[in-house]
PDB file of C-alpha atoms in Angstrom:
ATOM      1  CA  UNK A 323      -6.005 -40.191 -75.132  1.00  0.00           C
ATOM      2  CA  UNK A 324      -3.264 -37.590 -74.757  1.00  0.00           C
ATOM      3  CA  UNK A 325      -4.263 -34.414 -72.994  1.00  0.00           C
ATOM      4  CA  UNK A 326      -3.688 -31.184 -74.863  1.00  0.00           C
ATOM      5  CA  UNK A 327      -1.549 -28.611 -73.140  1.00  0.00           C
ATOM      6  CA  UNK A 328      -3.419 -25.648 -71.729  1.00  0.00           C
ATOM      7  CA  UNK A 329      -0.375 -23.420 -72.120  1.00  0.00           C
ATOM      8  CA  UNK A 330      -0.674 -20.910 -74.951  1.00  0.00           C
ATOM      9  CA  UNK A 331       2.082 -21.456 -77.585  1.00  0.00           C
ATOM     10  CA  UNK A 332       3.308 -17.878 -77.176  1.00  0.00           C
ATOM     11  CA  UNK A 333       3.357 -17.950 -73.380  1.00  0.00           C
ATOM     12  CA  UNK A 334       6.549 -16.605 -71.763  1.00  0.00           C
ATOM     13  CA  UNK A 335       9.532 -18.776 -70.955  1.00  0.00           C
ATOM     14  CA  UNK A 336       8.927 -20.535 -67.640  1.00  0.00           C
ATOM     15  CA  UNK A 337      10.954 -19.276 -64.726  1.00  0.00           C
ATOM     16  CA  UNK A 338      11.875 -22.562 -63.043  1.00  0.00           C
ATOM     17  CA  UNK A 339      15.162 -21.740 -61.408  1.00  0.00           C
ATOM     18  CA  UNK A 340      18.382 -19.757 -61.516  1.00  0.00           C
ATOM     19  CA  UNK A 341      20.024 -19.217 -64.875  1.00  0.00           C
ATOM     20  CA  UNK A 342      17.025 -20.186 -67.022  1.00  0.00           C
ATOM     21  CA  UNK A 343      17.895 -17.451 -69.530  1.00  0.00           C
ATOM     22  CA  UNK A 344      21.676 -17.845 -69.590  1.00  0.00           C
ATOM     23  CA  UNK A 345      21.522 -19.431 -73.025  1.00  0.00           C
ATOM     24  CA  UNK A 346      19.365 -16.630 -74.416  1.00  0.00           C
ATOM     25  CA  UNK A 347      21.670 -14.147 -76.110  1.00  0.00           C
ATOM     26  CA  UNK A 348      21.300 -11.919 -79.158  1.00  0.00           C
ATOM     27  CA  UNK A 349      24.015 -10.088 -81.098  1.00  0.00           C
ATOM     28  CA  UNK A 350      24.337  -6.430 -80.160  1.00  0.00           C
ATOM     29  CA  UNK A 351      24.332  -5.248 -83.747  1.00  0.00           C
ATOM     30  CA  UNK A 352      27.749  -5.554 -85.320  1.00  0.00           C
ATOM     31  CA  UNK A 353      29.742  -4.908 -82.126  1.00  0.00           C
ATOM     32  CA  UNK A 354      30.703  -8.543 -81.660  1.00  0.00           C
ATOM     33  CA  UNK A 355      29.065  -8.430 -78.207  1.00  0.00           C
ATOM     34  CA  UNK A 356      26.101 -10.541 -77.124  1.00  0.00           C
ATOM     35  CA  UNK A 357      23.347  -9.492 -74.741  1.00  0.00           C
ATOM     36  CA  UNK A 358      20.302 -10.917 -73.052  1.00  0.00           C
ATOM     37  CA  UNK A 359      17.402  -9.295 -74.949  1.00  0.00           C
ATOM     38  CA  UNK A 360      16.606  -7.130 -71.931  1.00  0.00           C
ATOM     39  CA  UNK A 361      19.134  -4.758 -70.352  1.00  0.00           C
ATOM     40  CA  UNK A 362      18.795  -3.848 -66.697  1.00  0.00           C
ATOM     41  CA  UNK A 363      18.738  -0.079 -66.334  1.00  0.00           C
ATOM     42  CA  UNK A 364      20.309   1.469 -63.227  1.00  0.00           C
ATOM     43  CA  UNK A 365      18.773   4.948 -63.356  1.00  0.00           C
ATOM     44  CA  UNK A 366      17.077   4.455 -59.977  1.00  0.00           C
ATOM     45  CA  UNK A 367      20.154   3.117 -58.154  1.00  0.00           C
ATOM     46  CA  UNK A 368      21.345   5.601 -55.568  1.00  0.00           C
ATOM     47  CA  UNK A 369      18.272   7.764 -56.088  1.00  0.00           C
ATOM     48  CA  UNK A 370      15.012   5.928 -55.351  1.00  0.00           C
ATOM     49  CA  UNK A 371      16.697   2.571 -54.662  1.00  0.00           C
ATOM     50  CA  UNK A 372      19.301   2.111 -51.933  1.00  0.00           C
ATOM     51  CA  UNK A 373      22.503   0.053 -52.213  1.00  0.00           C
ATOM     52  CA  UNK A 374      21.153  -3.118 -50.607  1.00  0.00           C
ATOM     53  CA  UNK A 375      18.029  -3.221 -52.784  1.00  0.00           C
ATOM     54  CA  UNK A 376      20.047  -2.337 -55.900  1.00  0.00           C
ATOM     55  CA  UNK A 377      22.361  -5.297 -55.273  1.00  0.00           C
ATOM     56  CA  UNK A 378      19.361  -7.580 -54.710  1.00  0.00           C
ATOM     57  CA  UNK A 379      17.848  -6.459 -58.040  1.00  0.00           C
ATOM     58  CA  UNK A 380      21.155  -7.098 -59.824  1.00  0.00           C
ATOM     59  CA  UNK A 381      21.422 -10.538 -58.202  1.00  0.00           C
ATOM     60  CA  UNK A 382      17.908 -11.456 -59.299  1.00  0.00           C
ATOM     61  CA  UNK A 383      18.515 -10.285 -62.849  1.00  0.00           C
ATOM     62  CA  UNK A 384      21.650 -12.444 -63.126  1.00  0.00           C
ATOM     63  CA  UNK A 385      19.893 -15.420 -61.510  1.00  0.00           C
ATOM     64  CA  UNK A 386      17.385 -15.369 -64.353  1.00  0.00           C
ATOM     65  CA  UNK A 387      20.188 -15.281 -66.922  1.00  0.00           C
ATOM     66  CA  UNK A 388      20.612 -11.567 -67.601  1.00  0.00           C
ATOM     67  CA  UNK A 389      24.045 -10.209 -68.470  1.00  0.00           C
ATOM     68  CA  UNK A 390      23.725  -6.539 -69.529  1.00  0.00           C
ATOM     69  CA  UNK A 391      23.646  -3.491 -67.224  1.00  0.00           C
ATOM     70  CA  UNK A 392      23.076   0.056 -68.432  1.00  0.00           C
ATOM     71  CA  UNK A 393      23.998   3.142 -66.406  1.00  0.00           C
ATOM     72  CA  UNK A 394      25.187   6.714 -66.924  1.00  0.00           C
ATOM     73  CA  UNK A 395      27.718   9.021 -65.317  1.00  0.00           C
ATOM     74  CA  UNK A 396      24.879  11.442 -64.592  1.00  0.00           C
ATOM     75  CA  UNK A 397      22.606   8.955 -62.782  1.00  0.00           C
ATOM     76  CA  UNK A 398      22.479  10.124 -59.156  1.00  0.00           C
ATOM     77  CA  UNK A 399      25.675  12.094 -59.700  1.00  0.00           C
ATOM     78  CA  UNK A 400      27.677   8.899 -60.246  1.00  0.00           C
ATOM     79  CA  UNK A 401      26.224   6.934 -57.313  1.00  0.00           C
ATOM     80  CA  UNK A 402      24.589   4.472 -59.695  1.00  0.00           C
ATOM     81  CA  UNK A 403      27.989   3.563 -61.141  1.00  0.00           C
ATOM     82  CA  UNK A 404      29.495   3.288 -57.665  1.00  0.00           C
ATOM     83  CA  UNK A 405      26.752   0.855 -56.564  1.00  0.00           C
ATOM     84  CA  UNK A 406      27.272  -1.270 -59.681  1.00  0.00           C
ATOM     85  CA  UNK A 407      31.024  -1.230 -59.135  1.00  0.00           C
ATOM     86  CA  UNK A 408      30.614  -2.532 -55.583  1.00  0.00           C
ATOM     87  CA  UNK A 409      28.330  -5.295 -56.842  1.00  0.00           C
ATOM     88  CA  UNK A 410      30.697  -6.329 -59.656  1.00  0.00           C
ATOM     89  CA  UNK A 411      33.589  -6.535 -57.201  1.00  0.00           C
ATOM     90  CA  UNK A 412      31.717  -8.398 -54.463  1.00  0.00           C
ATOM     91  CA  UNK A 413      30.153 -10.933 -56.857  1.00  0.00           C
ATOM     92  CA  UNK A 414      33.111 -11.327 -59.229  1.00  0.00           C
ATOM     93  CA  UNK A 415      30.798 -10.831 -62.223  1.00  0.00           C
ATOM     94  CA  UNK A 416      32.766  -8.347 -64.337  1.00  0.00           C
ATOM     95  CA  UNK A 417      33.838 -10.738 -67.095  1.00  0.00           C
ATOM     96  CA  UNK A 418      30.344 -12.156 -67.560  1.00  0.00           C
ATOM     97  CA  UNK A 419      28.662  -8.734 -67.547  1.00  0.00           C
ATOM     98  CA  UNK A 420      28.154  -6.391 -70.492  1.00  0.00           C
ATOM     99  CA  UNK A 421      28.584  -2.822 -69.202  1.00  0.00           C
ATOM    100  CA  UNK A 422      26.781  -0.101 -71.139  1.00  0.00           C
ATOM    101  CA  UNK A 423      27.563   3.418 -69.903  1.00  0.00           C
ATOM    102  CA  UNK A 424      26.194   6.757 -71.077  1.00  0.00           C
ATOM    103  CA  UNK A 425      28.691   9.623 -70.838  1.00  0.00           C
ATOM    104  CA  UNK A 426      28.156  13.360 -71.087  1.00  0.00           C
ATOM    105  CA  UNK A 427      25.740  14.430 -68.360  1.00  0.00           C
ATOM    106  CA  UNK A 428      27.889  14.419 -65.221  1.00  0.00           C
ATOM    107  CA  UNK A 429      28.074  17.886 -63.653  1.00  0.00           C
ATOM    108  CA  UNK A 430      31.873  17.732 -63.340  1.00  0.00           C
ATOM    109  CA  UNK A 431      32.516  16.738 -66.967  1.00  0.00           C
ATOM    110  CA  UNK A 432      29.513  17.703 -69.092  1.00  0.00           C
ATOM    111  CA  UNK A 433      29.351  17.404 -72.844  1.00  0.00           C
ATOM    112  CA  UNK A 434      31.401  15.618 -75.481  1.00  0.00           C
ATOM    113  CA  UNK A 435      34.478  17.837 -75.740  1.00  0.00           C
ATOM    114  CA  UNK A 436      37.763  15.949 -75.843  1.00  0.00           C
ATOM    115  CA  UNK A 437      39.045  16.868 -72.364  1.00  0.00           C
ATOM    116  CA  UNK A 438      35.730  16.334 -70.607  1.00  0.00           C
ATOM    117  CA  UNK A 439      35.129  13.093 -72.486  1.00  0.00           C
ATOM    118  CA  UNK A 440      38.413  11.561 -71.324  1.00  0.00           C
ATOM    119  CA  UNK A 441      37.864  12.770 -67.771  1.00  0.00           C
ATOM    120  CA  UNK A 442      34.288  11.449 -67.772  1.00  0.00           C
ATOM    121  CA  UNK A 443      35.350   7.991 -68.950  1.00  0.00           C
ATOM    122  CA  UNK A 444      38.124   7.843 -66.370  1.00  0.00           C
ATOM    123  CA  UNK A 445      35.654   8.896 -63.688  1.00  0.00           C
ATOM    124  CA  UNK A 446      33.177   6.207 -64.707  1.00  0.00           C
ATOM    125  CA  UNK A 447      35.863   3.522 -64.805  1.00  0.00           C
ATOM    126  CA  UNK A 448      36.989   4.534 -61.309  1.00  0.00           C
ATOM    127  CA  UNK A 449      33.462   4.416 -59.878  1.00  0.00           C
ATOM    128  CA  UNK A 450      32.763   1.100 -61.608  1.00  0.00           C
ATOM    129  CA  UNK A 451      36.083  -0.352 -60.519  1.00  0.00           C
ATOM    130  CA  UNK A 452      36.544  -1.555 -64.101  1.00  0.00           C
ATOM    131  CA  UNK A 453      39.259  -1.300 -66.714  1.00  0.00           C
ATOM    132  CA  UNK A 454      36.914  -1.226 -69.688  1.00  0.00           C
ATOM    133  CA  UNK A 455      33.449  -0.033 -70.700  1.00  0.00           C
ATOM    134  CA  UNK A 456      31.860  -2.427 -73.195  1.00  0.00           C
ATOM    135  CA  UNK A 457      29.540   0.102 -74.860  1.00  0.00           C
ATOM    136  CA  UNK A 458      30.230   3.817 -74.420  1.00  0.00           C
ATOM    137  CA  UNK A 459      27.126   5.864 -75.261  1.00  0.00           C
ATOM    138  CA  UNK A 460      27.859   9.446 -76.277  1.00  0.00           C
ATOM    139  CA  UNK A 461      25.133  11.592 -74.715  1.00  0.00           C
ATOM    140  CA  UNK A 462      24.465  14.618 -76.915  1.00  0.00           C
ATOM    141  CA  UNK A 463      21.526  16.008 -74.948  1.00  0.00           C
ATOM    142  CA  UNK A 464      23.672  18.670 -73.257  1.00  0.00           C
ATOM    143  CA  UNK A 465      26.099  19.184 -76.128  1.00  0.00           C
ATOM    144  CA  UNK A 466      25.012  19.667 -79.722  1.00  0.00           C
ATOM    145  CA  UNK A 467      27.902  22.022 -80.511  1.00  0.00           C
ATOM    146  CA  UNK A 468      31.104  20.012 -80.116  1.00  0.00           C
ATOM    147  CA  UNK A 469      32.647  19.043 -83.430  1.00  0.00           C
ATOM    148  CA  UNK A 470      31.764  15.373 -83.998  1.00  0.00           C
ATOM    149  CA  UNK A 471      35.104  14.697 -85.651  1.00  0.00           C
ATOM    150  CA  UNK A 472      36.918  15.809 -82.489  1.00  0.00           C
ATOM    151  CA  UNK A 473      34.650  13.641 -80.335  1.00  0.00           C
ATOM    152  CA  UNK A 474      35.201  10.544 -82.466  1.00  0.00           C
ATOM    153  CA  UNK A 475      38.964  11.169 -82.578  1.00  0.00           C
ATOM    154  CA  UNK A 476      38.927  11.115 -78.773  1.00  0.00           C
ATOM    155  CA  UNK A 477      36.802   7.963 -78.817  1.00  0.00           C
ATOM    156  CA  UNK A 478      39.398   6.374 -81.093  1.00  0.00           C
ATOM    157  CA  UNK A 479      42.091   7.118 -78.529  1.00  0.00           C
ATOM    158  CA  UNK A 480      39.941   5.652 -75.747  1.00  0.00           C
ATOM    159  CA  UNK A 481      39.317   2.516 -77.783  1.00  0.00           C
ATOM    160  CA  UNK A 482      42.969   2.087 -78.716  1.00  0.00           C
ATOM    161  CA  UNK A 483      43.871   2.493 -75.039  1.00  0.00           C
ATOM    162  CA  UNK A 484      41.536  -0.403 -74.191  1.00  0.00           C
ATOM    163  CA  UNK A 485      39.176   1.736 -72.119  1.00  0.00           C
ATOM    164  CA  UNK A 486      36.107   1.078 -74.306  1.00  0.00           C
ATOM    165  CA  UNK A 487      35.047  -1.623 -76.756  1.00  0.00           C
ATOM    166  CA  UNK A 488      32.104  -0.284 -78.780  1.00  0.00           C
ATOM    167  CA  UNK A 489      30.450   3.098 -79.359  1.00  0.00           C
ATOM    168  CA  UNK A 490      26.803   4.061 -78.982  1.00  0.00           C
ATOM    169  CA  UNK A 491      24.813   7.270 -79.246  1.00  0.00           C
ATOM    170  CA  UNK A 492      22.084   8.927 -77.188  1.00  0.00           C
ATOM    171  CA  UNK A 493      20.233  12.101 -78.148  1.00  0.00           C
ATOM    172  CA  UNK A 494      21.645  12.106 -81.692  1.00  0.00           C
ATOM    173  CA  UNK A 495      19.508  13.547 -84.488  1.00  0.00           C
ATOM    174  CA  UNK A 496      19.275  11.447 -87.675  1.00  0.00           C
ATOM    175  CA  UNK A 497      21.495  13.866 -89.596  1.00  0.00           C
ATOM    176  CA  UNK A 498      24.181  13.618 -86.916  1.00  0.00           C
ATOM    177  CA  UNK A 499      24.161   9.834 -87.198  1.00  0.00           C
ATOM    178  CA  UNK A 500      24.610  10.221 -90.953  1.00  0.00           C
ATOM    179  CA  UNK A 501      27.545  12.563 -90.329  1.00  0.00           C
ATOM    180  CA  UNK A 502      29.035  10.002 -87.937  1.00  0.00           C
ATOM    181  CA  UNK A 503      28.769   7.271 -90.588  1.00  0.00           C
ATOM    182  CA  UNK A 504      30.526   9.488 -93.140  1.00  0.00           C
ATOM    183  CA  UNK A 505      33.343  10.031 -90.629  1.00  0.00           C
ATOM    184  CA  UNK A 506      33.471   6.270 -89.985  1.00  0.00           C
ATOM    185  CA  UNK A 507      34.023   5.733 -93.707  1.00  0.00           C
ATOM    186  CA  UNK A 508      37.066   7.980 -93.338  1.00  0.00           C
ATOM    187  CA  UNK A 509      38.471   5.770 -90.583  1.00  0.00           C
ATOM    188  CA  UNK A 510      36.929   7.124 -87.386  1.00  0.00           C
ATOM    189  CA  UNK A 511      35.219   4.764 -84.897  1.00  0.00           C
ATOM    190  CA  UNK A 512      31.788   3.679 -86.023  1.00  0.00           C
ATOM    191  CA  UNK A 513      28.672   4.236 -83.910  1.00  0.00           C
ATOM    192  CA  UNK A 514      27.033   0.820 -83.694  1.00  0.00           C
ATOM    193  CA  UNK A 515      24.415   1.130 -80.932  1.00  0.00           C
ATOM    194  CA  UNK A 516      21.582   3.633 -80.495  1.00  0.00           C
ATOM    195  CA  UNK A 517      19.868   4.375 -77.189  1.00  0.00           C
ATOM    196  CA  UNK A 518      16.646   6.232 -77.873  1.00  0.00           C
ATOM    197  CA  UNK A 519      13.582   6.522 -75.592  1.00  0.00           C
ATOM    198  CA  UNK A 520      10.911   4.401 -77.274  1.00  0.00           C
ATOM    199  CA  UNK A 521       7.832   2.452 -76.178  1.00  0.00           C
ATOM    200  CA  UNK A 522       4.109   2.035 -76.892  1.00  0.00           C
ATOM    201  CA  UNK A 523       3.414   5.503 -75.500  1.00  0.00           C
ATOM    202  CA  UNK A 524       6.490   7.349 -76.784  1.00  0.00           C
ATOM    203  CA  UNK A 525       6.761   6.564 -80.482  1.00  0.00           C
ATOM    204  CA  UNK A 526       6.853   9.711 -82.575  1.00  0.00           C
ATOM    205  CA  UNK A 527      10.531  10.644 -82.275  1.00  0.00           C
ATOM    206  CA  UNK A 528      11.885   7.211 -83.168  1.00  0.00           C
ATOM    207  CA  UNK A 529       9.320   6.034 -85.717  1.00  0.00           C
ATOM    208  CA  UNK A 530      10.503   8.330 -88.483  1.00  0.00           C
ATOM    209  CA  UNK A 531      13.860   9.293 -89.891  1.00  0.00           C
ATOM    210  CA  UNK A 532      15.651   7.965 -86.816  1.00  0.00           C
ATOM    211  CA  UNK A 533      14.398   4.418 -87.376  1.00  0.00           C
ATOM    212  CA  UNK A 534      15.182   4.649 -91.086  1.00  0.00           C
ATOM    213  CA  UNK A 535      18.757   5.703 -90.339  1.00  0.00           C
ATOM    214  CA  UNK A 536      19.116   3.017 -87.645  1.00  0.00           C
ATOM    215  CA  UNK A 537      17.969   0.383 -90.108  1.00  0.00           C
ATOM    216  CA  UNK A 538      20.144   1.641 -92.957  1.00  0.00           C
ATOM    217  CA  UNK A 539      23.222   1.701 -90.700  1.00  0.00           C
ATOM    218  CA  UNK A 540      22.457  -1.665 -89.033  1.00  0.00           C
ATOM    219  CA  UNK A 541      22.473  -0.011 -85.602  1.00  0.00           C
ATOM    220  CA  UNK A 542      21.451  -2.098 -82.599  1.00  0.00           C
ATOM    221  CA  UNK A 543      18.723  -0.093 -80.868  1.00  0.00           C
ATOM    222  CA  UNK A 544      18.509  -0.433 -77.079  1.00  0.00           C
ATOM    223  CA  UNK A 545      15.505   1.748 -76.247  1.00  0.00           C
ATOM    224  CA  UNK A 546      15.491   3.335 -72.822  1.00  0.00           C
ATOM    225  CA  UNK A 547      12.290   4.154 -70.902  1.00  0.00           C
ATOM    226  CA  UNK A 548      10.888   0.849 -72.181  1.00  0.00           C
ATOM    227  CA  UNK A 549       8.028   0.984 -69.653  1.00  0.00           C
ATOM    228  CA  UNK A 550       7.650   4.790 -69.659  1.00  0.00           C
ATOM    229  CA  UNK A 551       8.476   5.287 -65.958  1.00  0.00           C
ATOM    230  CA  UNK A 552       6.339   2.262 -65.057  1.00  0.00           C
ATOM    231  CA  UNK A 553       3.127   3.319 -66.792  1.00  0.00           C
ATOM    232  CA  UNK A 554       3.330   0.409 -69.255  1.00  0.00           C
ATOM    233  CA  UNK A 555       3.597  -2.081 -66.393  1.00  0.00           C
ATOM    234  CA  UNK A 556      -0.114  -1.496 -65.833  1.00  0.00           C
ATOM    235  CA  UNK A 557       0.343  -0.692 -62.154  1.00  0.00           C
ATOM    236  CA  UNK A 558      -0.542   2.996 -62.346  1.00  0.00           C
ATOM    237  CA  UNK A 559      -4.189   3.485 -63.281  1.00  0.00           C
ATOM    238  CA  UNK A 560      -5.461   6.001 -60.718  1.00  0.00           C
ATOM    239  CA  UNK A 561      -4.370   9.627 -60.622  1.00  0.00           C
ATOM    240  CA  UNK A 562      -5.355   9.808 -56.970  1.00  0.00           C
ATOM    241  CA  UNK A 563      -2.916   7.029 -56.030  1.00  0.00           C
ATOM    242  CA  UNK A 564       0.041   8.355 -57.996  1.00  0.00           C
ATOM    243  CA  UNK A 565       2.938   9.906 -56.122  1.00  0.00           C
ATOM    244  CA  UNK A 566       3.684  13.606 -56.135  1.00  0.00           C
ATOM    245  CA  UNK A 567       6.660  15.171 -57.887  1.00  0.00           C
ATOM    246  CA  UNK A 568       8.032  14.836 -61.392  1.00  0.00           C
ATOM    247  CA  UNK A 569       7.433  11.069 -61.679  1.00  0.00           C
ATOM    248  CA  UNK A 570       3.824  11.403 -60.576  1.00  0.00           C
ATOM    249  CA  UNK A 571       3.227  14.208 -63.073  1.00  0.00           C
ATOM    250  CA  UNK A 572       4.691  12.094 -65.866  1.00  0.00           C
ATOM    251  CA  UNK A 573       2.420   9.186 -65.026  1.00  0.00           C
ATOM    252  CA  UNK A 574      -0.685  11.337 -64.629  1.00  0.00           C
ATOM    253  CA  UNK A 575      -0.015  12.864 -68.025  1.00  0.00           C
ATOM    254  CA  UNK A 576      -0.471   9.446 -69.656  1.00  0.00           C
ATOM    255  CA  UNK A 577      -3.830   8.715 -68.040  1.00  0.00           C
ATOM    256  CA  UNK A 578      -5.743  10.159 -70.964  1.00  0.00           C
ATOM    257  CA  UNK A 579      -7.904   8.475 -73.619  1.00  0.00           C
ATOM    258  CA  UNK A 580      -4.871   7.245 -75.565  1.00  0.00           C
ATOM    259  CA  UNK A 581      -3.078   5.928 -72.498  1.00  0.00           C
ATOM    260  CA  UNK A 582      -6.145   4.087 -71.228  1.00  0.00           C
ATOM    261  CA  UNK A 583      -6.693   2.620 -74.713  1.00  0.00           C
ATOM    262  CA  UNK A 584      -3.128   1.277 -74.703  1.00  0.00           C
ATOM    263  CA  UNK A 585      -3.532  -0.242 -71.227  1.00  0.00           C
ATOM    264  CA  UNK A 586      -6.740  -1.990 -72.309  1.00  0.00           C
ATOM    265  CA  UNK A 587      -4.982  -3.436 -75.364  1.00  0.00           C
ATOM    266  CA  UNK A 588      -2.118  -4.635 -73.148  1.00  0.00           C
ATOM    267  CA  UNK A 589      -4.611  -6.193 -70.712  1.00  0.00           C
ATOM    268  CA  UNK A 590      -6.269  -8.082 -73.563  1.00  0.00           C
ATOM    269  CA  UNK A 591      -3.019  -9.561 -74.872  1.00  0.00           C
ATOM    270  CA  UNK A 592      -1.754 -10.293 -71.357  1.00  0.00           C
ATOM    271  CA  UNK A 593      -4.936 -12.279 -70.673  1.00  0.00           C
ATOM    272  CA  UNK A 594      -4.651 -14.164 -73.970  1.00  0.00           C
ATOM    273  CA  UNK A 595      -1.125 -15.413 -73.273  1.00  0.00           C
ATOM    274  CA  UNK A 596      -1.215 -15.472 -69.457  1.00  0.00           C
ATOM    275  CA  UNK A 597       1.652 -13.012 -69.073  1.00  0.00           C
ATOM    276  CA  UNK A 598       2.212  -9.828 -67.023  1.00  0.00           C
ATOM    277  CA  UNK A 599       1.371  -6.522 -68.697  1.00  0.00           C
ATOM    278  CA  UNK A 600       4.977  -5.341 -68.323  1.00  0.00           C
ATOM    279  CA  UNK A 601       6.228  -8.438 -70.166  1.00  0.00           C
ATOM    280  CA  UNK A 602       3.806  -7.796 -73.036  1.00  0.00           C
ATOM    281  CA  UNK A 603       5.033  -4.191 -73.308  1.00  0.00           C
ATOM    282  CA  UNK A 604       8.604  -5.456 -73.632  1.00  0.00           C
ATOM    283  CA  UNK A 605       7.583  -8.158 -76.113  1.00  0.00           C
ATOM    284  CA  UNK A 606       5.992  -5.499 -78.339  1.00  0.00           C
ATOM    285  CA  UNK A 607       9.274  -3.585 -78.367  1.00  0.00           C
ATOM    286  CA  UNK A 608      11.270  -6.696 -79.232  1.00  0.00           C
ATOM    287  CA  UNK A 609       8.906  -7.336 -82.142  1.00  0.00           C
ATOM    288  CA  UNK A 610       9.886  -4.004 -83.721  1.00  0.00           C
ATOM    289  CA  UNK A 611      12.623  -4.051 -86.345  1.00  0.00           C
ATOM    290  CA  UNK A 612      16.090  -2.793 -85.289  1.00  0.00           C
ATOM    291  CA  UNK A 613      15.317  -3.356 -81.571  1.00  0.00           C
ATOM    292  CA  UNK A 614      17.981  -5.511 -79.908  1.00  0.00           C
ATOM    293  CA  UNK A 615      17.402  -5.154 -76.168  1.00  0.00           C
ATOM    294  CA  UNK A 616      15.144  -2.678 -74.342  1.00  0.00           C
ATOM    295  CA  UNK A 617      16.538  -0.994 -71.214  1.00  0.00           C
ATOM    296  CA  UNK A 618      14.233  -1.384 -68.229  1.00  0.00           C
ATOM    297  CA  UNK A 619      14.577   0.184 -64.776  1.00  0.00           C
ATOM    298  CA  UNK A 620      12.939  -1.342 -61.732  1.00  0.00           C
ATOM    299  CA  UNK A 621      12.469  -0.476 -58.064  1.00  0.00           C
ATOM    300  CA  UNK A 622      12.033  -3.934 -56.554  1.00  0.00           C
ATOM    301  CA  UNK A 623      13.327  -7.487 -56.864  1.00  0.00           C
ATOM    302  CA  UNK A 624       9.809  -8.922 -57.198  1.00  0.00           C
ATOM    303  CA  UNK A 625       9.371  -7.058 -60.485  1.00  0.00           C
ATOM    304  CA  UNK A 626      12.426  -8.609 -62.153  1.00  0.00           C
ATOM    305  CA  UNK A 627      10.762 -11.929 -62.932  1.00  0.00           C
ATOM    306  CA  UNK A 628       7.886 -10.431 -64.913  1.00  0.00           C
ATOM    307  CA  UNK A 629      10.264  -8.131 -66.809  1.00  0.00           C
ATOM    308  CA  UNK A 630      12.494 -11.043 -67.807  1.00  0.00           C
ATOM    309  CA  UNK A 631       9.491 -12.944 -69.146  1.00  0.00           C
ATOM    310  CA  UNK A 632       9.132 -10.316 -71.862  1.00  0.00           C
ATOM    311  CA  UNK A 633      12.203 -11.754 -73.592  1.00  0.00           C
ATOM    312  CA  UNK A 634      10.501 -15.122 -74.002  1.00  0.00           C
ATOM    313  CA  UNK A 635       7.170 -14.005 -75.414  1.00  0.00           C
ATOM    314  CA  UNK A 636       6.383 -14.230 -79.127  1.00  0.00           C
ATOM    315  CA  UNK A 637       3.369 -12.101 -79.994  1.00  0.00           C
ATOM    316  CA  UNK A 638       1.193 -12.954 -82.965  1.00  0.00           C
ATOM    317  CA  UNK A 639       0.934 -10.513 -85.870  1.00  0.00           C
ATOM    318  CA  UNK A 640      -2.613  -9.727 -84.801  1.00  0.00           C
ATOM    319  CA  UNK A 641      -1.536  -8.960 -81.238  1.00  0.00           C
ATOM    320  CA  UNK A 642       1.301  -6.715 -82.436  1.00  0.00           C
ATOM    321  CA  UNK A 643      -1.093  -4.911 -84.777  1.00  0.00           C
ATOM    322  CA  UNK A 644      -3.704  -4.447 -82.047  1.00  0.00           C
ATOM    323  CA  UNK A 645      -1.155  -2.970 -79.637  1.00  0.00           C
ATOM    324  CA  UNK A 646       0.305  -0.700 -82.320  1.00  0.00           C
ATOM    325  CA  UNK A 647      -3.146   0.500 -83.370  1.00  0.00           C
ATOM    326  CA  UNK A 648      -4.078   1.304 -79.763  1.00  0.00           C
ATOM    327  CA  UNK A 649      -1.237   3.817 -79.610  1.00  0.00           C
ATOM    328  CA  UNK A 650      -1.901   5.469 -82.967  1.00  0.00           C
TER     329      UNK A 650
END
């Protein structure tokens, strides 16, 4: 008599050796680019994570089949880009890596004005040691005033010069995305990727007009803060043990009735499918329409494996509904 497998049918992909996820790629919207369904965020590189550990995290991510790295010119004043550039050069991985870079928050070249935009891109390319940025995210958080037509005209020049391949947006209001699409119909570069903070805890901003516009425009959404500064990994459950400073305050702010309810729902699903809580959080995001690849930051190499498992989990409709309801 044949024994039945004890592995749940929606259990994560097994991590049995290097490159297990190299064949797992999804289209990044209509850019023509393909990404592993989880982007490695580099916000901590050069800030809370030193160069050696950053390179070890990048190595581990690639070993498991990842290919997409997300950074910004404002992360650690450009040190994040410099660390990634050193890694790309030392490993020879540039051509197999999708580089996603957010521009507009560096102190030397803030905003989206034409001059600063060109200087910011050149600065990022220099720090990265690269000739091209695959996805250039326009960061509007510090600049809501610059004429969008001027910005996109500059982006067109950057694209024609071979310095960027595709265009994304960060901090754009729904109406500004609509304006950008109208300009695209007139021949300007089209915004094809949207980076918007979104997760089980942080839902209100995206789950409204922004998601409707993203869907209508076929934007690939790569939500940042996928684990809400680590809260949705399930590791931070005691206010007394949380660190001081801004990060600690952010985490403590989630340890309320709603946050605890969400963690309990994640625990339940994680137990059902024998997966880490962090992987379940990522799987919930990937089950949402328009989501292409969440952006996840990590502090340690040992966390990479459980994060990568999130790309191989298929949650049931009931599990998705239970998690969604816990955050309502």
